[in-house]
Tab-separated table of C-alpha atoms in Angstrom:
chain	number	residue	atom	x	y	z
D	1460	UNK	CA	-19.547	-42.495	-18.361
D	1461	UNK	CA	-21.816	-44.770	-16.342
D	1462	UNK	CA	-23.447	-47.540	-18.279
D	1463	UNK	CA	-26.705	-47.207	-16.379
D	1464	UNK	CA	-29.832	-49.104	-17.254
D	1465	UNK	CA	-33.013	-49.153	-15.254
D	1466	UNK	CA	-31.893	-52.390	-13.596
D	1467	UNK	CA	-28.357	-51.546	-12.502
D	1468	UNK	CA	-27.398	-49.647	-9.358
D	1469	UNK	CA	-25.566	-46.854	-11.198
D	1470	UNK	CA	-27.644	-43.691	-11.500
D	1471	UNK	CA	-27.614	-41.623	-14.691
D	1472	UNK	CA	-24.936	-38.997	-14.160
D	1473	UNK	CA	-26.403	-35.536	-14.689
D	1474	UNK	CA	-24.199	-33.524	-12.330
D	1475	UNK	CA	-21.570	-32.281	-14.770
D	1476	UNK	CA	-21.272	-28.927	-12.938
D	1477	UNK	CA	-20.070	-30.746	-9.819
D	1478	UNK	CA	-17.330	-32.543	-11.685
D	1479	UNK	CA	-16.582	-34.255	-14.981
D	1480	UNK	CA	-14.995	-37.612	-15.684
D	1481	UNK	CA	-11.430	-37.235	-16.935
D	1482	UNK	CA	-11.478	-37.779	-20.686
D	1483	UNK	CA	-9.724	-41.077	-21.538
D	1484	UNK	CA	-7.516	-39.174	-23.981
D	1485	UNK	CA	-6.377	-36.972	-21.102
D	1486	UNK	CA	-5.605	-39.955	-18.867
D	1487	UNK	CA	-3.559	-41.495	-21.664
D	1488	UNK	CA	-1.566	-38.272	-22.131
D	1489	UNK	CA	-0.828	-38.030	-18.381
D	1490	UNK	CA	0.274	-41.572	-17.620
D	1491	UNK	CA	3.858	-41.476	-18.954
D	1492	UNK	CA	4.661	-38.571	-16.610
D	1493	UNK	CA	3.961	-40.603	-13.488
D	1494	UNK	CA	6.603	-43.285	-13.735
D	1495	UNK	CA	8.273	-43.098	-17.131
D	1496	UNK	CA	9.102	-39.414	-17.755
D	1497	UNK	CA	8.861	-38.807	-14.034
D	1498	UNK	CA	11.423	-36.030	-13.633
D	1499	UNK	CA	10.892	-32.851	-11.666
D	1500	UNK	CA	10.255	-30.151	-14.291
D	1501	UNK	CA	12.526	-27.747	-12.369
D	1502	UNK	CA	15.526	-30.120	-12.565
D	1503	UNK	CA	17.099	-28.277	-15.449
D	1504	UNK	CA	20.392	-30.145	-15.409
D	1505	UNK	CA	19.314	-33.539	-16.723
D	1506	UNK	CA	17.125	-35.121	-19.359
D	1507	UNK	CA	14.514	-36.362	-16.876
D	1508	UNK	CA	13.812	-32.829	-15.752
D	1509	UNK	CA	13.984	-31.318	-19.214
D	1510	UNK	CA	11.539	-33.855	-20.651
D	1511	UNK	CA	9.049	-33.067	-17.924
D	1512	UNK	CA	9.637	-29.353	-18.325
D	1513	UNK	CA	9.067	-29.471	-22.089
D	1514	UNK	CA	5.775	-31.289	-21.577
D	1515	UNK	CA	4.651	-28.779	-18.954
D	1516	UNK	CA	5.481	-25.856	-21.237
D	1517	UNK	CA	3.541	-27.418	-24.128
D	1518	UNK	CA	0.585	-27.804	-21.784
D	1519	UNK	CA	0.933	-24.194	-20.674
D	1520	UNK	CA	0.734	-23.053	-24.293
D	1521	UNK	CA	-2.399	-25.159	-24.891
D	1522	UNK	CA	-4.093	-23.646	-21.866
D	1523	UNK	CA	-3.172	-20.150	-23.016
D	1524	UNK	CA	-4.599	-20.854	-26.474
D	1525	UNK	CA	-7.955	-21.770	-24.930
D	1526	UNK	CA	-8.379	-18.248	-23.547
D	1527	UNK	CA	-6.440	-16.150	-26.070
D	1528	UNK	CA	-3.493	-15.544	-23.751
D	1529	UNK	CA	0.286	-15.944	-23.991
D	1530	UNK	CA	1.856	-18.994	-22.390
D	1531	UNK	CA	3.881	-16.847	-19.974
D	1532	UNK	CA	0.630	-15.468	-18.601
D	1533	UNK	CA	-0.544	-18.870	-17.325
D	1534	UNK	CA	0.265	-19.869	-13.728
D	1535	UNK	CA	-0.486	-23.448	-12.626
D	1536	UNK	CA	-2.336	-23.865	-9.333
D	1537	UNK	CA	-4.099	-26.662	-7.446
D	1538	UNK	CA	-7.474	-25.633	-8.834
D	1539	UNK	CA	-9.927	-22.775	-9.206
D	1540	UNK	CA	-10.272	-22.272	-5.454
D	1541	UNK	CA	-6.575	-21.549	-5.157
D	1542	UNK	CA	-6.640	-19.427	-8.323
D	1543	UNK	CA	-9.515	-17.363	-6.951
D	1544	UNK	CA	-7.773	-16.910	-3.607
D	1545	UNK	CA	-4.522	-15.898	-5.339
D	1546	UNK	CA	-6.245	-13.492	-7.701
D	1547	UNK	CA	-8.403	-11.700	-5.155
D	1548	UNK	CA	-6.092	-11.674	-2.148
D	1549	UNK	CA	-2.933	-11.309	-4.222
D	1550	UNK	CA	-4.131	-8.373	-6.298
D	1551	UNK	CA	-5.800	-6.529	-3.432
D	1552	UNK	CA	-2.851	-6.931	-1.090
D	1553	UNK	CA	-0.417	-5.679	-3.735
D	1554	UNK	CA	-2.537	-2.541	-4.106
D	1555	UNK	CA	-3.073	-2.050	-0.382
D	1556	UNK	CA	-1.358	1.347	-0.233
D	1557	UNK	CA	-3.711	2.991	-2.672
D	1558	UNK	CA	-6.812	0.861	-3.075
D	1559	UNK	CA	-9.063	-0.539	-0.393
D	1560	UNK	CA	-12.315	-1.539	-2.112
D	1561	UNK	CA	-13.430	-4.563	-4.064
D	1562	UNK	CA	-16.652	-5.517	-5.800
D	1563	UNK	CA	-18.154	-8.927	-6.484
D	1564	UNK	CA	-21.526	-10.611	-7.040
D	1565	UNK	CA	-23.673	-12.241	-4.383
D	1566	UNK	CA	-24.024	-15.305	-6.638
D	1567	UNK	CA	-20.285	-16.052	-6.830
D	1568	UNK	CA	-18.723	-19.322	-5.663
D	1569	UNK	CA	-18.001	-19.624	-1.941
D	1570	UNK	CA	-14.235	-19.351	-2.433
D	1571	UNK	CA	-14.692	-15.915	-4.022
D	1572	UNK	CA	-17.100	-14.733	-1.331
D	1573	UNK	CA	-14.879	-16.066	1.448
D	1574	UNK	CA	-11.768	-14.492	-0.071
D	1575	UNK	CA	-13.624	-11.186	-0.188
D	1576	UNK	CA	-14.643	-11.674	3.431
D	1577	UNK	CA	-10.987	-12.239	4.333
D	1578	UNK	CA	-10.074	-8.948	2.645
D	1579	UNK	CA	-12.778	-7.253	4.688
D	1580	UNK	CA	-11.098	-8.589	7.820
D	1581	UNK	CA	-7.866	-7.040	6.504
D	1582	UNK	CA	-9.497	-3.630	6.317
D	1583	UNK	CA	-10.923	-3.527	2.805
D	1584	UNK	CA	-14.487	-2.529	1.925
D	1585	UNK	CA	-16.441	-5.091	-0.063
D	1586	UNK	CA	-19.482	-4.328	-2.210
D	1587	UNK	CA	-21.662	-7.374	-2.934
D	1588	UNK	CA	-23.877	-6.645	-5.928
D	1589	UNK	CA	-27.118	-8.521	-6.486
D	1590	UNK	CA	-27.655	-10.002	-9.931
D	1591	UNK	CA	-30.989	-9.399	-11.628
D	1592	UNK	CA	-33.787	-11.960	-11.387
D	1593	UNK	CA	-32.319	-13.654	-14.458
D	1594	UNK	CA	-28.949	-14.043	-12.726
D	1595	UNK	CA	-27.172	-11.471	-14.879
D	1596	UNK	CA	-25.178	-8.481	-13.676
D	1597	UNK	CA	-26.371	-5.137	-15.019
D	1598	UNK	CA	-23.196	-3.249	-16.049
D	1599	UNK	CA	-24.861	0.027	-15.056
D	1600	UNK	CA	-25.163	-1.296	-11.517
D	1601	UNK	CA	-21.461	-2.151	-11.562
D	1602	UNK	CA	-20.535	1.282	-12.931
D	1603	UNK	CA	-22.388	2.933	-10.063
D	1604	UNK	CA	-20.552	0.796	-7.518
D	1605	UNK	CA	-16.997	1.526	-8.693
D	1606	UNK	CA	-15.215	4.044	-6.470
D	1607	UNK	CA	-11.963	5.958	-6.712
D	1608	UNK	CA	-10.150	3.345	-4.631
D	1609	UNK	CA	-11.655	0.178	-6.134
D	1610	UNK	CA	-8.884	-2.361	-6.663
D	1611	UNK	CA	-10.734	-5.252	-8.265
D	1612	UNK	CA	-14.029	-6.467	-9.667
D	1613	UNK	CA	-14.636	-10.241	-9.576
D	1614	UNK	CA	-17.453	-11.704	-11.696
D	1615	UNK	CA	-17.654	-15.371	-12.658
D	1616	UNK	CA	-18.064	-16.112	-16.356
D	1617	UNK	CA	-20.609	-18.951	-16.108
D	1618	UNK	CA	-22.508	-19.551	-12.868
D	1619	UNK	CA	-22.079	-23.008	-11.342
D	1620	UNK	CA	-25.716	-23.342	-10.195
D	1621	UNK	CA	-27.705	-21.683	-12.972
D	1622	UNK	CA	-25.273	-21.629	-15.896
D	1623	UNK	CA	-25.937	-18.006	-16.936
D	1624	UNK	CA	-23.174	-16.264	-18.878
D	1625	UNK	CA	-22.241	-12.790	-17.604
D	1626	UNK	CA	-21.599	-9.900	-20.034
D	1627	UNK	CA	-17.818	-10.234	-19.782
D	1628	UNK	CA	-16.790	-7.904	-22.621
D	1629	UNK	CA	-18.966	-5.094	-21.258
D	1630	UNK	CA	-17.690	-5.591	-17.726
D	1631	UNK	CA	-14.100	-5.704	-18.975
D	1632	UNK	CA	-14.451	-2.522	-20.993
D	1633	UNK	CA	-15.978	-0.719	-18.018
D	1634	UNK	CA	-13.215	-1.861	-15.654
D	1635	UNK	CA	-10.492	-0.934	-18.147
D	1636	UNK	CA	-11.992	2.511	-18.536
D	1637	UNK	CA	-12.151	3.069	-14.772
D	1638	UNK	CA	-8.655	1.683	-14.027
D	1639	UNK	CA	-9.944	-1.313	-12.044
D	1640	UNK	CA	-8.687	-4.891	-12.334
D	1641	UNK	CA	-11.187	-7.420	-13.723
D	1642	UNK	CA	-11.005	-10.973	-12.417
D	1643	UNK	CA	-13.290	-13.721	-13.676
D	1644	UNK	CA	-13.758	-17.176	-12.164
D	1645	UNK	CA	-14.070	-19.174	-15.379
D	1646	UNK	CA	-14.113	-22.654	-13.820
D	1647	UNK	CA	-17.485	-23.459	-15.418
D	1648	UNK	CA	-16.728	-21.546	-18.608
D	1649	UNK	CA	-13.268	-22.586	-19.780
D	1650	UNK	CA	-13.465	-25.129	-22.546
D	1651	UNK	CA	-17.241	-24.648	-22.746
D	1652	UNK	CA	-17.803	-21.126	-24.098
D	1653	UNK	CA	-15.338	-19.066	-26.139
D	1654	UNK	CA	-13.119	-16.914	-23.933
D	1655	UNK	CA	-10.714	-14.206	-25.096
D	1656	UNK	CA	-8.907	-12.334	-22.350
D	1657	UNK	CA	-8.005	-9.467	-24.703
D	1658	UNK	CA	-11.392	-9.006	-26.380
D	1659	UNK	CA	-12.975	-9.169	-22.917
D	1660	UNK	CA	-10.293	-7.009	-21.207
D	1661	UNK	CA	-9.871	-9.603	-18.475
D	1662	UNK	CA	-6.857	-9.138	-16.170
D	1663	UNK	CA	-7.095	-12.311	-14.090
D	1664	UNK	CA	-8.929	-15.548	-14.910
D	1665	UNK	CA	-9.322	-18.783	-12.933
D	1666	UNK	CA	-9.846	-22.190	-14.410
D	1667	UNK	CA	-10.272	-25.710	-13.080
D	1668	UNK	CA	-9.160	-29.036	-14.552
D	1669	UNK	CA	-11.891	-31.265	-13.249
D	1670	UNK	CA	-14.676	-29.072	-14.623
D	1671	UNK	CA	-13.417	-29.526	-18.174
D	1672	UNK	CA	-12.743	-33.258	-18.428
D	1673	UNK	CA	-9.213	-32.800	-17.092
D	1674	UNK	CA	-7.694	-34.286	-13.956
D	1675	UNK	CA	-8.692	-33.365	-10.408
D	1676	UNK	CA	-6.226	-31.335	-8.369
D	1677	UNK	CA	-5.005	-28.866	-11.013
D	1678	UNK	CA	-6.095	-25.510	-12.273
D	1679	UNK	CA	-4.568	-22.307	-13.535
D	1680	UNK	CA	-4.646	-18.564	-13.089
D	1681	UNK	CA	-4.207	-16.247	-16.064
D	1682	UNK	CA	-2.257	-13.115	-15.049
D	1683	UNK	CA	-2.108	-10.317	-17.627
D	1684	UNK	CA	1.333	-9.056	-18.679
D	1685	UNK	CA	0.332	-5.960	-20.643
D	1686	UNK	CA	-0.411	-3.875	-18.727
D	1687	UNK	CA	1.445	-5.805	-16.012
D	1688	UNK	CA	-0.722	-7.192	-13.221
D	1689	UNK	CA	1.143	-7.901	-9.983
D	1690	UNK	CA	0.059	-10.154	-7.165
D	1691	UNK	CA	1.315	-10.789	-3.673
D	1692	UNK	CA	1.808	-14.578	-3.690
D	1693	UNK	CA	0.048	-16.860	-1.233
D	1694	UNK	CA	2.995	-19.232	-0.858
D	1695	UNK	CA	6.640	-18.554	-0.024
D	1696	UNK	CA	9.195	-21.026	-1.302
D	1697	UNK	CA	11.263	-21.812	-4.369
D	1698	UNK	CA	9.756	-19.004	-6.419
D	1699	UNK	CA	8.334	-21.209	-9.177
D	1700	UNK	CA	5.934	-19.715	-11.748
D	1701	UNK	CA	7.958	-16.492	-11.708
D	1702	UNK	CA	7.354	-16.026	-8.017
D	1703	UNK	CA	3.574	-16.268	-8.359
D	1704	UNK	CA	3.224	-19.779	-6.988
D	1705	UNK	CA	5.994	-21.695	-5.265
D	1706	UNK	CA	5.896	-25.470	-5.339
D	1707	UNK	CA	7.041	-28.224	-7.677
D	1708	UNK	CA	4.749	-28.379	-10.671
D	1709	UNK	CA	2.872	-31.717	-10.859
D	1710	UNK	CA	3.942	-32.566	-14.399
D	1711	UNK	CA	1.313	-35.257	-15.101
D	1712	UNK	CA	-1.491	-32.994	-13.889
D	1713	UNK	CA	-0.179	-30.048	-15.907
D	1714	UNK	CA	0.038	-32.255	-19.000
D	1715	UNK	CA	-3.529	-33.436	-18.348
D	1716	UNK	CA	-4.844	-29.895	-18.049
D	1717	UNK	CA	-3.126	-28.972	-21.289
D	1718	UNK	CA	-4.581	-31.970	-23.099
D	1719	UNK	CA	-8.051	-31.194	-21.740
D	1720	UNK	CA	-7.689	-27.628	-23.008
D	1721	UNK	CA	-6.547	-28.780	-26.447
D	1722	UNK	CA	-9.504	-31.184	-26.760
D	1723	UNK	CA	-11.984	-28.587	-25.525
D	1724	UNK	CA	-10.780	-25.934	-27.960
D	1725	UNK	CA	-11.222	-28.305	-30.870
D	1726	UNK	CA	-14.572	-29.779	-29.842
D	1727	UNK	CA	-16.265	-26.824	-28.130
D	1728	UNK	CA	-18.494	-25.721	-30.983
D	1729	UNK	CA	-19.849	-29.174	-31.784
D	1730	UNK	CA	-20.264	-30.036	-28.095
D	1731	UNK	CA	-22.161	-26.807	-27.430
D	1732	UNK	CA	-24.545	-27.507	-30.242
D	1733	UNK	CA	-25.143	-31.057	-29.002
D	1734	UNK	CA	-25.741	-29.859	-25.434
D	1735	UNK	CA	-28.171	-27.206	-26.672
D	1736	UNK	CA	-30.203	-29.917	-28.382
D	1737	UNK	CA	-30.160	-32.059	-25.237
D	1738	UNK	CA	-31.178	-29.125	-23.069
D	1739	UNK	CA	-34.084	-28.204	-25.341
D	1740	UNK	CA	-35.213	-31.831	-25.614
D	1741	UNK	CA	-35.089	-32.309	-21.855
D	1742	UNK	CA	-37.170	-29.175	-21.248
D	1743	UNK	CA	-39.676	-30.244	-23.888
D	1744	UNK	CA	-40.073	-33.653	-22.222
D	1745	UNK	CA	-40.561	-31.989	-18.832
D	1746	UNK	CA	-43.181	-29.567	-20.080
D	1747	UNK	CA	-45.017	-32.318	-21.961
D	1748	UNK	CA	-45.266	-34.357	-18.787
D	1749	UNK	CA	-45.793	-31.622	-16.203
D	1750	UNK	CA	-47.468	-28.307	-15.710
D	1751	UNK	CA	-45.641	-25.570	-13.896
D	1752	UNK	CA	-41.914	-26.172	-14.406
D	1753	UNK	CA	-39.884	-23.099	-13.410
D	1754	UNK	CA	-36.476	-22.581	-14.987
D	1755	UNK	CA	-34.152	-20.657	-12.673
D	1756	UNK	CA	-31.852	-18.164	-14.388
D	1757	UNK	CA	-32.027	-16.805	-17.916
D	1758	UNK	CA	-32.150	-19.445	-20.647
D	1759	UNK	CA	-30.139	-17.120	-22.836
D	1760	UNK	CA	-27.286	-16.332	-22.416
D	1761	UNK	CA	-26.692	-19.607	-20.633
D	1762	UNK	CA	-24.261	-22.472	-20.972
D	1763	UNK	CA	-26.482	-25.212	-22.491
D	1764	UNK	CA	-24.934	-27.917	-20.319
D	1765	UNK	CA	-26.789	-26.477	-17.317
D	1766	UNK	CA	-30.415	-26.616	-16.314
D	1767	UNK	CA	-31.858	-25.542	-12.973
D	1768	UNK	CA	-35.548	-26.102	-12.334
D	1769	UNK	CA	-38.030	-25.754	-9.500
D	1770	UNK	CA	-41.372	-27.513	-9.244
D	1771	UNK	CA	-43.783	-25.411	-7.151
D	1772	UNK	CA	-44.679	-27.134	-3.929
D	1773	UNK	CA	-41.708	-29.486	-3.936
D	1774	UNK	CA	-38.456	-29.183	-2.007
D	1775	UNK	CA	-35.342	-30.245	-3.885
D	1776	UNK	CA	-34.131	-32.435	-1.030
D	1777	UNK	CA	-37.375	-34.402	-1.074
D	1778	UNK	CA	-37.223	-34.686	-4.833
D	1779	UNK	CA	-33.649	-35.938	-4.852
D	1780	UNK	CA	-34.554	-38.572	-2.267
D	1781	UNK	CA	-37.217	-39.752	-4.711
D	1782	UNK	CA	-34.713	-39.920	-7.580
D	1783	UNK	CA	-32.223	-42.665	-6.766
D	1784	UNK	CA	-31.803	-43.376	-10.471
D	1785	UNK	CA	-30.492	-39.881	-11.234
D	1786	UNK	CA	-27.306	-38.175	-10.039
D	1787	UNK	CA	-28.300	-34.509	-9.814
D	1788	UNK	CA	-27.854	-31.918	-7.103
D	1789	UNK	CA	-29.651	-29.196	-5.249
D	1790	UNK	CA	-26.981	-26.525	-5.130
D	1791	UNK	CA	-28.088	-25.854	-1.587
D	1792	UNK	CA	-26.218	-26.391	1.632
D	1793	UNK	CA	-27.503	-28.663	4.358
D	1794	UNK	CA	-27.205	-27.532	7.924
D	1795	UNK	CA	-27.773	-29.911	10.775
D	1796	UNK	CA	-31.080	-28.353	11.726
D	1797	UNK	CA	-32.570	-27.394	8.403
D	1798	UNK	CA	-31.980	-27.194	4.696
D	1799	UNK	CA	-30.711	-23.764	3.663
D	1800	UNK	CA	-32.204	-22.609	0.387
D	1801	UNK	CA	-29.568	-22.006	-2.291
D	1802	UNK	CA	-27.876	-18.645	-1.714
D	1803	UNK	CA	-27.445	-18.300	-5.473
D	1804	UNK	CA	-31.178	-18.687	-6.131
D	1805	UNK	CA	-31.913	-16.344	-3.227
D	1806	UNK	CA	-29.576	-13.726	-4.733
D	1807	UNK	CA	-31.861	-13.698	-7.786
D	1808	UNK	CA	-34.610	-12.487	-5.473
D	1809	UNK	CA	-36.493	-15.778	-5.737
D	1810	UNK	CA	-38.779	-16.524	-2.793
D	1811	UNK	CA	-37.425	-19.067	-0.323
D	1812	UNK	CA	-39.827	-21.790	-1.420
D	1813	UNK	CA	-38.610	-21.618	-4.996
D	1814	UNK	CA	-34.986	-21.304	-3.918
D	1815	UNK	CA	-35.454	-24.381	-1.737
D	1816	UNK	CA	-36.913	-26.245	-4.699
D	1817	UNK	CA	-34.074	-25.735	-7.164
D	1818	UNK	CA	-32.781	-28.900	-8.814
D	1819	UNK	CA	-29.511	-28.555	-10.734
D	1820	UNK	CA	-29.163	-30.809	-13.775
D	1821	UNK	CA	-25.930	-30.919	-15.764
D	1822	UNK	CA	-25.389	-32.440	-19.214
D	1823	UNK	CA	-21.927	-33.126	-20.573
D	1824	UNK	CA	-19.593	-34.690	-23.059
D	1825	UNK	CA	-20.576	-38.276	-22.285
D	1826	UNK	CA	-24.331	-37.741	-21.908
D	1827	UNK	CA	-26.366	-39.740	-24.438
D	1828	UNK	CA	-29.753	-39.132	-26.028
D	1829	UNK	CA	-31.019	-42.278	-24.319
D	1830	UNK	CA	-29.985	-40.909	-20.923
D	1831	UNK	CA	-31.810	-37.632	-21.592
D	1832	UNK	CA	-35.014	-39.433	-22.558
D	1833	UNK	CA	-34.925	-41.829	-19.610
D	1834	UNK	CA	-33.913	-39.183	-17.085
D	1835	UNK	CA	-36.739	-36.876	-18.126
D	1836	UNK	CA	-39.229	-39.715	-17.798
D	1837	UNK	CA	-37.878	-40.618	-14.363
D	1838	UNK	CA	-38.030	-37.007	-13.194
D	1839	UNK	CA	-41.568	-36.467	-14.502
D	1840	UNK	CA	-42.721	-39.641	-12.764
D	1841	UNK	CA	-41.138	-38.636	-9.469
D	1842	UNK	CA	-42.630	-35.150	-9.553
D	1843	UNK	CA	-46.074	-36.558	-10.284
D	1844	UNK	CA	-45.732	-39.113	-7.523
D	1845	UNK	CA	-44.740	-36.493	-5.054
D	1846	UNK	CA	-47.551	-34.256	-6.188
D	1847	UNK	CA	-49.953	-37.116	-5.531
D	1848	UNK	CA	-50.766	-37.764	-9.132
D	1849	UNK	CA	-50.656	-41.228	-10.689
D	1850	UNK	CA	-47.730	-41.918	-12.982
D	1851	UNK	CA	-49.453	-42.326	-16.337
D	1852	UNK	CA	-48.382	-43.670	-19.642
D	1853	UNK	CA	-47.507	-41.054	-22.283
D	1854	UNK	CA	-50.624	-39.192	-23.369
A	1047	UNK	CA	21.350	21.411	-14.001
A	1048	UNK	CA	18.428	19.235	-12.885
A	1049	UNK	CA	18.450	17.874	-9.382
A	1050	UNK	CA	16.948	14.722	-7.903
A	1051	UNK	CA	16.289	13.386	-4.415
A	1052	UNK	CA	17.116	9.936	-3.006
A	1053	UNK	CA	15.255	8.887	0.111
A	1054	UNK	CA	17.317	6.259	1.897
A	1055	UNK	CA	15.945	3.289	3.852
A	1056	UNK	CA	16.551	5.151	7.141
A	1057	UNK	CA	14.301	7.974	5.916
A	1058	UNK	CA	17.050	10.532	5.329
A	1059	UNK	CA	16.919	12.552	2.106
A	1060	UNK	CA	19.871	13.384	-0.131
A	1061	UNK	CA	19.502	15.903	-2.925
A	1062	UNK	CA	22.073	15.571	-5.711
A	1063	UNK	CA	22.846	17.113	-9.070
A	1064	UNK	CA	21.296	15.003	-11.827
A	1065	UNK	CA	22.820	15.779	-15.232
A	1066	UNK	CA	20.421	15.144	-18.082
A	1067	UNK	CA	21.367	12.026	-20.039
A	1068	UNK	CA	22.512	9.977	-17.057
A	1069	UNK	CA	20.480	7.141	-15.569
A	1070	UNK	CA	19.381	7.137	-11.952
A	1071	UNK	CA	21.878	4.324	-11.335
A	1072	UNK	CA	24.766	6.366	-12.769
A	1073	UNK	CA	23.733	9.411	-10.747
A	1074	UNK	CA	23.590	7.323	-7.571
A	1075	UNK	CA	27.095	5.958	-8.173
A	1076	UNK	CA	28.483	9.432	-8.846
A	1077	UNK	CA	27.170	10.563	-5.468
A	1078	UNK	CA	28.108	7.556	-3.352
A	1079	UNK	CA	24.492	6.483	-2.922
A	1080	UNK	CA	24.269	2.803	-2.036
A	1081	UNK	CA	22.682	1.146	-5.099
A	1082	UNK	CA	24.559	-1.995	-6.097
A	1083	UNK	CA	23.892	-2.184	-9.843
A	1084	UNK	CA	25.560	-5.597	-10.027
A	1085	UNK	CA	24.848	-6.160	-13.705
A	1086	UNK	CA	25.898	-2.629	-14.685
A	1087	UNK	CA	22.611	-1.708	-16.310
A	1088	UNK	CA	21.850	-4.860	-18.319
A	1089	UNK	CA	18.464	-5.517	-16.635
A	1090	UNK	CA	19.769	-8.777	-15.220
A	1091	UNK	CA	20.073	-8.239	-11.459
A	1092	UNK	CA	17.204	-6.019	-10.138
A	1093	UNK	CA	19.532	-4.476	-7.504
A	1094	UNK	CA	18.850	-0.976	-8.830
A	1095	UNK	CA	15.177	-1.282	-7.814
A	1096	UNK	CA	13.869	2.129	-6.739
A	1097	UNK	CA	10.385	3.218	-5.653
A	1098	UNK	CA	9.402	6.349	-7.512
A	1099	UNK	CA	7.441	9.023	-5.657
A	1100	UNK	CA	3.745	8.710	-6.571
A	1101	UNK	CA	3.710	12.251	-7.908
A	1102	UNK	CA	6.591	11.556	-10.325
A	1103	UNK	CA	5.726	8.050	-11.494
A	1104	UNK	CA	3.134	9.072	-14.120
A	1105	UNK	CA	5.679	11.441	-15.704
A	1106	UNK	CA	8.150	8.700	-16.526
A	1107	UNK	CA	8.133	6.790	-19.792
A	1108	UNK	CA	6.496	3.335	-19.595
A	1109	UNK	CA	8.757	0.424	-18.668
A	1110	UNK	CA	9.621	-2.205	-21.272
A	1111	UNK	CA	8.450	-5.793	-20.818
A	1112	UNK	CA	12.012	-6.798	-19.954
A	1113	UNK	CA	12.137	-4.200	-17.183
A	1114	UNK	CA	8.734	-5.400	-15.904
A	1115	UNK	CA	10.017	-8.991	-15.905
A	1116	UNK	CA	12.961	-8.029	-13.676
A	1117	UNK	CA	10.731	-5.934	-11.401
A	1118	UNK	CA	8.508	-9.006	-10.912
A	1119	UNK	CA	11.495	-10.595	-9.175
A	1120	UNK	CA	12.552	-7.616	-7.031
A	1121	UNK	CA	11.931	-7.685	-3.287
A	1122	UNK	CA	9.153	-5.402	-2.099
A	1123	UNK	CA	8.029	-4.371	-5.567
A	1124	UNK	CA	5.311	-1.700	-5.509
A	1125	UNK	CA	3.026	-0.044	-8.012
A	1126	UNK	CA	5.606	2.707	-8.633
A	1127	UNK	CA	8.721	0.532	-8.665
A	1128	UNK	CA	11.247	0.977	-11.468
A	1129	UNK	CA	14.780	-0.103	-12.319
A	1130	UNK	CA	17.125	2.806	-11.780
A	1131	UNK	CA	19.310	1.765	-14.707
A	1132	UNK	CA	16.405	2.274	-17.108
A	1133	UNK	CA	15.363	5.795	-16.200
A	1134	UNK	CA	17.373	8.534	-17.897
A	1135	UNK	CA	17.115	11.999	-16.385
A	1136	UNK	CA	15.862	14.871	-18.546
A	1137	UNK	CA	15.303	18.569	-17.796
A	1138	UNK	CA	11.621	17.787	-17.343
A	1139	UNK	CA	12.493	15.447	-14.467
A	1140	UNK	CA	14.136	18.186	-12.366
A	1141	UNK	CA	13.146	17.341	-8.782
A	1142	UNK	CA	12.554	13.624	-9.403
A	1143	UNK	CA	12.260	11.851	-6.059
A	1144	UNK	CA	12.839	8.139	-5.494
A	1145	UNK	CA	12.999	5.946	-2.411
A	1146	UNK	CA	15.487	3.122	-1.947
A	1147	UNK	CA	13.970	-0.166	-0.759
A	1148	UNK	CA	15.207	-1.615	2.510
A	1149	UNK	CA	16.685	-4.665	0.808
A	1150	UNK	CA	17.457	-5.986	-2.642
A	1151	UNK	CA	18.098	-9.410	-4.136
A	1152	UNK	CA	20.705	-9.891	-6.842
A	1153	UNK	CA	19.055	-12.085	-9.487
A	1154	UNK	CA	22.460	-12.830	-11.011
A	1155	UNK	CA	23.141	-14.938	-7.932
A	1156	UNK	CA	19.759	-16.690	-7.674
């Protein structure tokens, strides 16, 4: 939502995978629940509580509608990290007597990988599958990895660094057939690509408010009721959310998540089409101005709001330093001594140099055509400069 | 006459006669087995929570959603947990073995 021109200090925001601005319509929906209808939604005995509770339950239904679930199957959490922790640890611990194996992808978000690592410390075996060079999981590879005591498979729907869309329906069908729970981290997918937990045979699904133009600090976990999925909760307390997640529900945040879901459901198709045009235009402008632009991850199936590119010979950190007018990211972690190449790009089998060069660019709801055109020009100029070529006028 | 086995929290086993047509809860009460059954079989208390032997669990009819909802709230629920008031003994269930959990929570009082 920045009103950036070449002269102002605000860079063009192209980091929509990191976070999204809260849609003004969402902010407006939330505000009354801070200091007007401020009741605790669990205070069932008076109007203040009941008003808040009604609003929370409407929001719950809107979130369920976004993914084809029933309202009772939606559990509010503090965000996708908590949802992922609850899904993986909760499901595996509940099944501890019979099942001691879980499977996930090497390109998953850190909170999934770390939760899996925690289960390993608790005596479970973890299989980390590599995606293919395009970032996609081959279902045959998954089928070969499933064992008699596999509790859970966790595969994210849309990757946060490269935007590729995993074959969810195929994975779900395979897991259903083999009696294994299927969890999907849909933080980057919810509200952006169509999701249907029944068509895709998903048992557990995580989503995040601030990735879908909702408020920060709220997310949800879908927990299937038929057949019943049980979880050992992370928190002990008042037993809210049917024992799944104790803690007073933050009514304004819940309302905001619901509003964000309602908006996304209605605008998804048009937004997707717009983002696809932006993505194509941006790539065209890059390839017109530069030779040798490498796109990381399959272009199809991919969420069109994501682009991840490497420019041979250039490190992303150096490139970002030369791009003060753009807000983009590297998707790589900085250590004190050196820059680690992105573990996601490395999991694709890309050589370190290319993994170190990956620039993540995210388009979103408030991106304009003007921003795309200017950003591409700025990026082309910076790459040329760094490559020692003169920045030329359009040929 | 079918029989069934209750394994108590202290590990001891009690085999009892289990007339077909009675629920596990009713059979327990007839034999002085300590299952509260506070709501008298209305699926409202979860005190008749039993853990069915892994070998027997697949042979039981599937629980209803209402039973699953109450089991969600039972203490120490497991993969083979059931409500004793919902399982009716038949000839085919001769030998049915269930374990009593160490503690229960009466949802009528929560």
